[in-house]
Coordinates of C-alpha atoms in Angstrom, one line a residue:
Chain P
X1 CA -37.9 -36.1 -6.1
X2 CA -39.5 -33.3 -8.3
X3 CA -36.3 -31.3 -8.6
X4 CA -34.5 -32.8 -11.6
X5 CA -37.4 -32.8 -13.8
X6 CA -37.2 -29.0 -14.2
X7 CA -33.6 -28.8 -14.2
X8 CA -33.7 -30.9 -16.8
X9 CA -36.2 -28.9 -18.3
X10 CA -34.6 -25.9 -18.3
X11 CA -31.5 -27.0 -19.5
X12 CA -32.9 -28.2 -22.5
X13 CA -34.9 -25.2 -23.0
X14 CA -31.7 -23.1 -22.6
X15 CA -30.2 -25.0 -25.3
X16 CA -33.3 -24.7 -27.1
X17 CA -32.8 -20.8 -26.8
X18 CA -29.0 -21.1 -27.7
X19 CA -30.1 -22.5 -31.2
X20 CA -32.6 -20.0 -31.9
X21 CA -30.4 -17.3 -30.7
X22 CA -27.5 -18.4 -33.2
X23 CA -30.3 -18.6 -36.2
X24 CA -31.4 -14.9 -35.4
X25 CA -27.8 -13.4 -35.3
X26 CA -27.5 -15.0 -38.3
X27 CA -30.4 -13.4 -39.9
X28 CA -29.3 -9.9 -38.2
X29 CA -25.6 -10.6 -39.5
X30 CA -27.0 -11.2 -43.3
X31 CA -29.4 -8.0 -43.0
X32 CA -26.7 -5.9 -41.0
X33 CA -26.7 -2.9 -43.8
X34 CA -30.4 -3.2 -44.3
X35 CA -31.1 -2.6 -40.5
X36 CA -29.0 -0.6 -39.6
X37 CA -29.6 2.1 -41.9
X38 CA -33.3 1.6 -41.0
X39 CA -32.5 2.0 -37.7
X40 CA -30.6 5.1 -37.9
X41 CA -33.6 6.3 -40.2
X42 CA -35.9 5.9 -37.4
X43 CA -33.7 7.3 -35.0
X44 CA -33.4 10.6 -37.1
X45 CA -37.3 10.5 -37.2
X46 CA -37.6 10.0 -33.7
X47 CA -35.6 13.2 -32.9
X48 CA -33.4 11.9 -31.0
X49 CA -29.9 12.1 -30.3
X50 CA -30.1 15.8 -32.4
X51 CA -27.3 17.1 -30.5
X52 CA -25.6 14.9 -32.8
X53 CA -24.7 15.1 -36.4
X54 CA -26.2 12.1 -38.9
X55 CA -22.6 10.8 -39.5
X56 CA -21.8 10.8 -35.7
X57 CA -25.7 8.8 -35.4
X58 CA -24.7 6.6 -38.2
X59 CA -21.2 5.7 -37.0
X60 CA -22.5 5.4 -33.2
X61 CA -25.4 3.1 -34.5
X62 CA -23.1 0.5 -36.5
X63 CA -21.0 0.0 -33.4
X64 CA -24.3 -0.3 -31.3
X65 CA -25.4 -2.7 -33.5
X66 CA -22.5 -4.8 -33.9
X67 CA -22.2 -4.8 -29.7
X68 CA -25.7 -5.6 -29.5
X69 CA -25.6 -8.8 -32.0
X70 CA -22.5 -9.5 -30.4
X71 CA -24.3 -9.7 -26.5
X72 CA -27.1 -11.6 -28.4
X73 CA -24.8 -13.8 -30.0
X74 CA -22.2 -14.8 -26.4
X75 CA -25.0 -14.0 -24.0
X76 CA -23.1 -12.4 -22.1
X77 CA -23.5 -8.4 -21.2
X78 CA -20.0 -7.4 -20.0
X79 CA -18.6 -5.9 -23.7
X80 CA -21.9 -4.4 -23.9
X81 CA -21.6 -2.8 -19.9
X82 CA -18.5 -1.5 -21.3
X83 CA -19.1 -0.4 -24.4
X84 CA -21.9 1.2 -23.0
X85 CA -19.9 3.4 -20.2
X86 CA -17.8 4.2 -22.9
X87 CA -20.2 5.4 -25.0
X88 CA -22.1 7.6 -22.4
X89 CA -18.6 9.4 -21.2
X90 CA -18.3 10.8 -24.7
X91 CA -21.9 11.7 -25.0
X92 CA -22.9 12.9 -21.9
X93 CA -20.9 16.3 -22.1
X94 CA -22.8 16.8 -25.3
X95 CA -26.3 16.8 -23.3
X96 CA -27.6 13.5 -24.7
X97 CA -30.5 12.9 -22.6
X98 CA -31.3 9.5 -20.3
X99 CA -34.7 9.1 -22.4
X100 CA -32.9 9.6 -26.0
X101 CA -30.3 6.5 -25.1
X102 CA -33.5 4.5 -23.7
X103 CA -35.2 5.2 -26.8
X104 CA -32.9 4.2 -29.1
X105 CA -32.1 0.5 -27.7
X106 CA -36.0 0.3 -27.9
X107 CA -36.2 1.6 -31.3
X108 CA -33.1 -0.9 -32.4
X109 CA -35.2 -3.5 -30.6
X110 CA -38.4 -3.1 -31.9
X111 CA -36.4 -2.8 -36.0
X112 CA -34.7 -6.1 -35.1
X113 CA -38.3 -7.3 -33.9
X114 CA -39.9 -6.1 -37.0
X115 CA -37.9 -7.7 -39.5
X116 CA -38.4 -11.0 -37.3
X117 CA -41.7 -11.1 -37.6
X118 CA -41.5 -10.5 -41.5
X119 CA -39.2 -13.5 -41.6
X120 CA -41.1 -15.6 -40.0
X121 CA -44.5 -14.4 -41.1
X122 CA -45.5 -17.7 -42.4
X123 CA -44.7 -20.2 -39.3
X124 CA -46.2 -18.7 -36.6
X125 CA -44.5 -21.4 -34.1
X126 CA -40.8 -20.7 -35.0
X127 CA -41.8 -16.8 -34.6
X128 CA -43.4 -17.5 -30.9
X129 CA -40.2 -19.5 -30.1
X130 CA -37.8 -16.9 -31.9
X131 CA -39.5 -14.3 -29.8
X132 CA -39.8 -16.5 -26.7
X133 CA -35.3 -16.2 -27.4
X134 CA -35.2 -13.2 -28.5
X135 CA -37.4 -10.5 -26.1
X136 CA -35.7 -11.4 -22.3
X137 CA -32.1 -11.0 -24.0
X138 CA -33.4 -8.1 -25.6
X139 CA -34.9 -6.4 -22.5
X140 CA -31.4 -7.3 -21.0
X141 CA -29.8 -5.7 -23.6
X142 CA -31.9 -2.2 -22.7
X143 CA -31.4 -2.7 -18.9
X144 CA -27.4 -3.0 -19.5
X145 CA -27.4 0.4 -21.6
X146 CA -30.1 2.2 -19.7
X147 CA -28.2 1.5 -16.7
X148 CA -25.0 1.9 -17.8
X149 CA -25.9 5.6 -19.3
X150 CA -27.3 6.6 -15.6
X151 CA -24.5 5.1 -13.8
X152 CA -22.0 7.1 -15.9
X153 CA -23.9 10.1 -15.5
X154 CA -24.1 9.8 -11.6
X155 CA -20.7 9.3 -11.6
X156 CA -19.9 12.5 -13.5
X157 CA -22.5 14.4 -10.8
X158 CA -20.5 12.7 -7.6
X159 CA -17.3 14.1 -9.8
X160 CA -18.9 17.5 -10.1
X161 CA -20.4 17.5 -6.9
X162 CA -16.7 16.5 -5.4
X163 CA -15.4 19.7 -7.3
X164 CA -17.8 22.1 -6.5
X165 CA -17.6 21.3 -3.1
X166 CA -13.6 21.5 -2.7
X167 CA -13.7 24.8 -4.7
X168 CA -16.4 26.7 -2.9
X169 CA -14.0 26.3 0.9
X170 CA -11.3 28.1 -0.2
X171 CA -8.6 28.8 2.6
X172 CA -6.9 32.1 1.6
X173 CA -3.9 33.6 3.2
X174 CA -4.3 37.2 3.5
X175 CA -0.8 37.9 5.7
X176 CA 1.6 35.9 7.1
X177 CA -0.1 33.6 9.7
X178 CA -3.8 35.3 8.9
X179 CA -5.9 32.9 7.0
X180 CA -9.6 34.0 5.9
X181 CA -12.4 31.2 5.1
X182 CA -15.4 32.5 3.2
X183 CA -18.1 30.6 3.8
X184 CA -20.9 30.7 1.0
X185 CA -23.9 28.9 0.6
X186 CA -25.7 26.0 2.4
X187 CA -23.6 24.2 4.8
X188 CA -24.9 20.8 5.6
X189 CA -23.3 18.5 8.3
X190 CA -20.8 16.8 5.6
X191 CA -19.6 20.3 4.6
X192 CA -19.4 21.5 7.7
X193 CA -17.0 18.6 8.8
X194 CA -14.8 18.9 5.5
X195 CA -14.4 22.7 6.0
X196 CA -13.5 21.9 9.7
X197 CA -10.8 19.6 8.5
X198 CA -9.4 21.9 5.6
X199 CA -9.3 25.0 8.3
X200 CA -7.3 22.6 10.6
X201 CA -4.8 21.7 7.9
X202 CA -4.8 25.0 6.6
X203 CA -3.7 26.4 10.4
X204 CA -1.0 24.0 10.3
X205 CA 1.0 24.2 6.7
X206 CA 0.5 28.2 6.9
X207 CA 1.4 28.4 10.5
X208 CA -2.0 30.7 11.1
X209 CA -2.3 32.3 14.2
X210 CA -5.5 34.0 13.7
X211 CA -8.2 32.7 11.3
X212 CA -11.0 34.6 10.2
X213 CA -14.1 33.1 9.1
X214 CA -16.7 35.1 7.1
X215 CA -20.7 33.7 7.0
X216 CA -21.6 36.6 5.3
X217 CA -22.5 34.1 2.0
X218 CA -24.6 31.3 4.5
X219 CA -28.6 32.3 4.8
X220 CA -29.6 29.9 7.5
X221 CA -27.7 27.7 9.8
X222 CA -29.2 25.5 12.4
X223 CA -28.5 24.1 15.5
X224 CA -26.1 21.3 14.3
X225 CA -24.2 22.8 12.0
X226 CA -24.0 26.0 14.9
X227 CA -22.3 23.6 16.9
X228 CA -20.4 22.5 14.6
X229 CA -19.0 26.1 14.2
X230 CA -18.0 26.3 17.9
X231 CA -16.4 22.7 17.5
X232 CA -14.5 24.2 14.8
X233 CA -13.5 27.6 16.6
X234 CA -12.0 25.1 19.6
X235 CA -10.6 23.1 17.7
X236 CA -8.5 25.7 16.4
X237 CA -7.4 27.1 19.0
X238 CA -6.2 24.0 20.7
X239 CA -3.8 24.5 17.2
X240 CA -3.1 27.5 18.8
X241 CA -5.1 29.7 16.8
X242 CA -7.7 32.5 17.6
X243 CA -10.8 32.5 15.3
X244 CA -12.8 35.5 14.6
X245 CA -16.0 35.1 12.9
X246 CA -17.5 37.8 11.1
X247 CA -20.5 38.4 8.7
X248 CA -23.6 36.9 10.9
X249 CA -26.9 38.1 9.5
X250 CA -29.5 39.0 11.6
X251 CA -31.4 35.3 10.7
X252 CA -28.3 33.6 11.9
X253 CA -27.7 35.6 15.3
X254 CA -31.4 35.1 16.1
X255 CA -31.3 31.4 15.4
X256 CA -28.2 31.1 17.5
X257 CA -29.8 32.7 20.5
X258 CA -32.6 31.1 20.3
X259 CA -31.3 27.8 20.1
X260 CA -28.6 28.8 22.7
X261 CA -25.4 28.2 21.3
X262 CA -22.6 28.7 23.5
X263 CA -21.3 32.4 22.4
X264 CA -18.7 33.0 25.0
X265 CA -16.2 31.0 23.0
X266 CA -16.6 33.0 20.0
X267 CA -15.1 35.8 18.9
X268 CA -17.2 37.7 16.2
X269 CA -17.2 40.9 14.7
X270 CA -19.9 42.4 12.1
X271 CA -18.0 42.4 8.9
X272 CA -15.0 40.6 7.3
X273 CA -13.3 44.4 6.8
X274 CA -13.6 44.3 10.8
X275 CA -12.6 41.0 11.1
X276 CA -9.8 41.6 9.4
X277 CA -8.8 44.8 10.7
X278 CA -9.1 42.8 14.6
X279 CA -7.0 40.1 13.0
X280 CA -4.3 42.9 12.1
X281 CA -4.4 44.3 15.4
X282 CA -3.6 41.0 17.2
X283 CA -0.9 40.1 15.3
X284 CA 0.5 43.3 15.6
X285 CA 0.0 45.1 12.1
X286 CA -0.7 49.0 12.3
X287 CA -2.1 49.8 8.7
X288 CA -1.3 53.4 7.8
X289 CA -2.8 55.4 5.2
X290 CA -0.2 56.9 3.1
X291 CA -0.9 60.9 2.7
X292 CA 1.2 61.1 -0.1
X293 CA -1.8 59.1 -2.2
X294 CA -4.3 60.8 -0.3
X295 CA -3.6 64.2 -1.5
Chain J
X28 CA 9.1 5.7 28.5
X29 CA 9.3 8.5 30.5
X30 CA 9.2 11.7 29.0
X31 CA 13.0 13.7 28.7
X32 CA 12.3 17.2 30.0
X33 CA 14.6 19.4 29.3
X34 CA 15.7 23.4 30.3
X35 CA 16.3 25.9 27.6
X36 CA 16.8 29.2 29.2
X37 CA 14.0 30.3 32.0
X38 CA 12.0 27.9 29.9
X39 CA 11.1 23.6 30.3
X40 CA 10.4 21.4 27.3
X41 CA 9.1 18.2 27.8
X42 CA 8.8 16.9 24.3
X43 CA 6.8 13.5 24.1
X44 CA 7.7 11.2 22.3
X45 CA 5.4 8.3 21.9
X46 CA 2.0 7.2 23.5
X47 CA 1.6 7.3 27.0
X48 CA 0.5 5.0 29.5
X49 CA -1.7 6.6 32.5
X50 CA 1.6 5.9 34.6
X51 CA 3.8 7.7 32.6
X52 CA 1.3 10.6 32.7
X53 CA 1.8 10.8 35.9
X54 CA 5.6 10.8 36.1
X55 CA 5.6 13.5 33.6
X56 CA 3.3 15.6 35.8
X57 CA 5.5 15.1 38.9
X58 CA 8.6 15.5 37.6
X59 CA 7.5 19.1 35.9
X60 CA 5.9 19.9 38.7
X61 CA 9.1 19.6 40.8
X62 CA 11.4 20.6 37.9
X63 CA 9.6 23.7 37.6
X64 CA 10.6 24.9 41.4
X65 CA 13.9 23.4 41.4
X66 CA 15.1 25.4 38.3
X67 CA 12.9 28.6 38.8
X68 CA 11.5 28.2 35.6
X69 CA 9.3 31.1 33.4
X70 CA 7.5 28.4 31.3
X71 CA 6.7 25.3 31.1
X72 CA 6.1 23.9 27.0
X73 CA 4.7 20.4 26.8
X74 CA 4.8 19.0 22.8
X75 CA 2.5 16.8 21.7
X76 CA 3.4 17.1 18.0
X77 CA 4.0 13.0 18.0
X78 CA 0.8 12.0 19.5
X79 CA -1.9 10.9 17.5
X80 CA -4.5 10.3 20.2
X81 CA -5.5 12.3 22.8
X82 CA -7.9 10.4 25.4
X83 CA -9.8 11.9 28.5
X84 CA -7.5 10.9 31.2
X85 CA -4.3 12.5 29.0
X86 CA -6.5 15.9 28.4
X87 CA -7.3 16.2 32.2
X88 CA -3.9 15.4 33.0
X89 CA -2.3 18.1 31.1
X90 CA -4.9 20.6 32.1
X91 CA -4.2 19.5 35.7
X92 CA -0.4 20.3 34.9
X93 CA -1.1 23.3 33.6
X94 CA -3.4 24.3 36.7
X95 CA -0.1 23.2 39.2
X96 CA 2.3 24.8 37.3
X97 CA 0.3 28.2 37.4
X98 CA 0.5 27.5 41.5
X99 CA 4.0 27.3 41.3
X100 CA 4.4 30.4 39.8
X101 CA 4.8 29.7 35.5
X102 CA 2.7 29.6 32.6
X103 CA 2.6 26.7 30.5
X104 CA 1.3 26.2 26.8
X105 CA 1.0 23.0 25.1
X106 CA 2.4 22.9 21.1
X107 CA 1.8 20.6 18.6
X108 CA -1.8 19.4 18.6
X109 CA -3.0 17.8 15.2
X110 CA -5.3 18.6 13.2
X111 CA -7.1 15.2 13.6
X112 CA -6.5 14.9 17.4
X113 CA -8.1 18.4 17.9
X114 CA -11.2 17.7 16.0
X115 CA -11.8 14.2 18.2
X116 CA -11.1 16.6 21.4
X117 CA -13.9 18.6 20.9
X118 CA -16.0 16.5 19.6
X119 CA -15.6 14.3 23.1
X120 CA -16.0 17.8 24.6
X121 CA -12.0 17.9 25.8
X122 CA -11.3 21.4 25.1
X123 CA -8.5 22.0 27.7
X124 CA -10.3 24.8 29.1
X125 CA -7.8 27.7 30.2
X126 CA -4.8 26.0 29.2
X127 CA -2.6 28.2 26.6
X128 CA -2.3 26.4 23.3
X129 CA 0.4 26.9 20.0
X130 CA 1.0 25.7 16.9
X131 CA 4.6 24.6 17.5
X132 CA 7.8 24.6 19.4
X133 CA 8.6 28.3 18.1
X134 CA 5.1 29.7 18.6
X135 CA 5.1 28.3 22.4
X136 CA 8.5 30.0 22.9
X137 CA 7.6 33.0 21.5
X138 CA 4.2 32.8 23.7
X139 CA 6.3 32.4 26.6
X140 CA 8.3 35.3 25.9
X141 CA 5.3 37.6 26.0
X142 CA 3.6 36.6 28.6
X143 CA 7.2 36.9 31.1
X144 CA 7.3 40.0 29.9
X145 CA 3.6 40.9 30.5
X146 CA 3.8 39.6 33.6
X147 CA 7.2 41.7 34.6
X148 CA 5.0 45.2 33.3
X149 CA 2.2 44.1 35.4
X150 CA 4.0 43.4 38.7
X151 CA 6.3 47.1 37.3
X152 CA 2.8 48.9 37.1
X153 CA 1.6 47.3 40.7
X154 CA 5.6 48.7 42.3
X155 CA 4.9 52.0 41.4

């Protein structure tokens, strides 16, 4: 029996809010030149955004501005979500920082909040309600950018990440059907399973018959990812390849025995020049030293 | 479906062509089994390039081919593993264990080849 009485309640006071909204992007429309130039002062004297030029800061803060009225004025934070993304794809490659975008929402908040409170000065009520309207759209306003501004930069991270990761398994073809995988770096479980599935496709378009994979680059291994190397070597030669792997420090060969990896099923010789050299042999290459160079 | 076998030289190719029930699998095993002394065949080349799933009983049936063939006198390599199916193999720890593997048709004939011809040196070196 309650219920209504609060809905009813709130509905009013959302209208309520509606009105005092439109009568404060009003006031920020009327003062637009006014504060934004303040705010761009203030952002200058804050220090931030210096990786870019006053112009750039000036230009950037009109549109800000105008977006930010704008959410104020619709309620409604999608423009804004966007604007924002956009925004943070062209300033992130230029190093702007997570608390610099932060700080200038706040800044722009607490201008627009300053120039309230000198409006309204004389009726304390209207200034509570104003503020009442004002502070949870602004607050939402901050969220939207801050959040924004970290989502685009995680994105361009997963992007990076994505590329480093596809760049540093390189499957190189030495000779016909001899394929060498150089293996640097830490080799988690994810890593280990992609470089497993490039290897296989790489044994199939290059018709590899022996594949030689050099660890001289990994520090430590453990048991998983060990396993995950013998998976691999199998795996391959039910493609009908023969794996050789070369380059096992003396941290990694301990750690294998140790945790008792099966070594029979591998095939591994000290260094990728040996490796290589056994790959030769087994597909039948004879490299000869020409003495006409020689001498 | 049953698998078509068929003779190319000293050699049998039984190309398959589709998923196979258990029953099948059997057939096929049979029939190469048989074909294998009936034609005095070398080799025996079983090609799984159309298979996308390999499950225990299919693993352990080929390997078991593989083992009778041996007893009958030929070597037999299966071709055309994928990637994928390889990777789920040994991850469910079906590594067909002493069976000869190749890439493809051409690289099981070729394998083939050498090993007949191994095998004639060896039995020259034990004549002599």
């Amino acid at each position: 029996m309650k219920e209504p009485e609060p809905r009813k309640r709130g509905a009013r006071e959302s209208a309520d809010t509606t009105n005092l909204l439109r009568e404060l992007v009003a006031h920020l429309r009327e003062n637009r030149t006014q504060l934004r130039e303040e705010w761009a002062r203030r952002i200058t004297e804050a220090r931030l955004l210096t990786a870019m030029t006053e112009q750039e800061i000036f230009a950037e803060a009109t549109s800000v501005y105008d977006n930010y009225v704008e959410a104020l004025e619709t309620e409604t934070f999608e423009t804004l979500q966007a604007y924002a993304r956009n925004l943070s794809e062209r300033i992130i490659p230029r190093g702007v920082e997570t608390h610099e975008v932060v700080g200038i929402v706040l800044l722009l908040r607490d201008v627009l909040a300053r120039s309230l409170f000198a409006k309204y000065q004389s009726d304390f009520q209207t200034l509570n309600r104003i503020l009442d309207a004002y502070e949870p759209a602004a607050n939402r306003i901050a969220i939207t950018v801050a959040v924004g501004f970290v989502q685009e930069r995680e994105r361009t991270i997963r992007e990076q990440q994505e590329a480093i990761r596809e760049l540093s398994t390189p499957v190189l073809q030495v000779r016909e059907r001899l394929l060498i995988l150089p293996i640097i770096g830490v080799i988690d479980p994810q890593r280990a399973r992609q470089l497993t599935e490039q290897l296989l496709r790489g044994i199939r378009t290059n018709r590899a018959r022996v594949v030689v994979i050099d660890i001289t680059g990994v520090a430590a291994m453990d048991s998983s990812v060990a396993n995950h190397l013998v998976q691999t070597v199998e795996a391959s030669r039910l493609l009908g390849a023969t794996v050789i792997v070369t380059g096992l420090s003396p941290e990694i060969a301990q750690t294998l025995v140790n945790i008792g990896v099966d070594l029979i099923k591998m095939t591994t010789v000290g260094d990728l020049q040996g490796g290589i050299e056994e790959a030769e042999r087994l597909l039948g290459y004879k490299v000869v030293l020409n003495a006409e160079t020689r001498a | 479906m049953p698998v078509p076998i068929l003779k190319q030289g000293p050699y049998l190719i039984a190309s398959i062509q589709s998923a196979l029930t258990d029953a099948d699998l059997m057939l096929l095993r049979d029939a190469l089994v048989e074909r294998v002394g009936k034609f005095r065949s070398l080799g025996v080349i079983v090609d799984v390039t159309a298979l996308d799933v390999m499950d225990s009983f299919a693993s352990r049936t080929l390997r078991d081919i593989a083992h009778m063939i041996k007893l009958r006198g030929a070597d037999t390599v299966i071709v055309g593993i994928q990637p994928e199916v390889a990777f789920a193999m040994v991850q469910l720890g079906l590594t067909l264990e002493g069976v000869a593997t190749a890439l493809d048709l051409e690289e099981g004939l070729e394998f083939l080849d050498k090993s007949a011809k191994q095998r004639r040196q060896e039995m020259d070196r034990r004549g002599r």
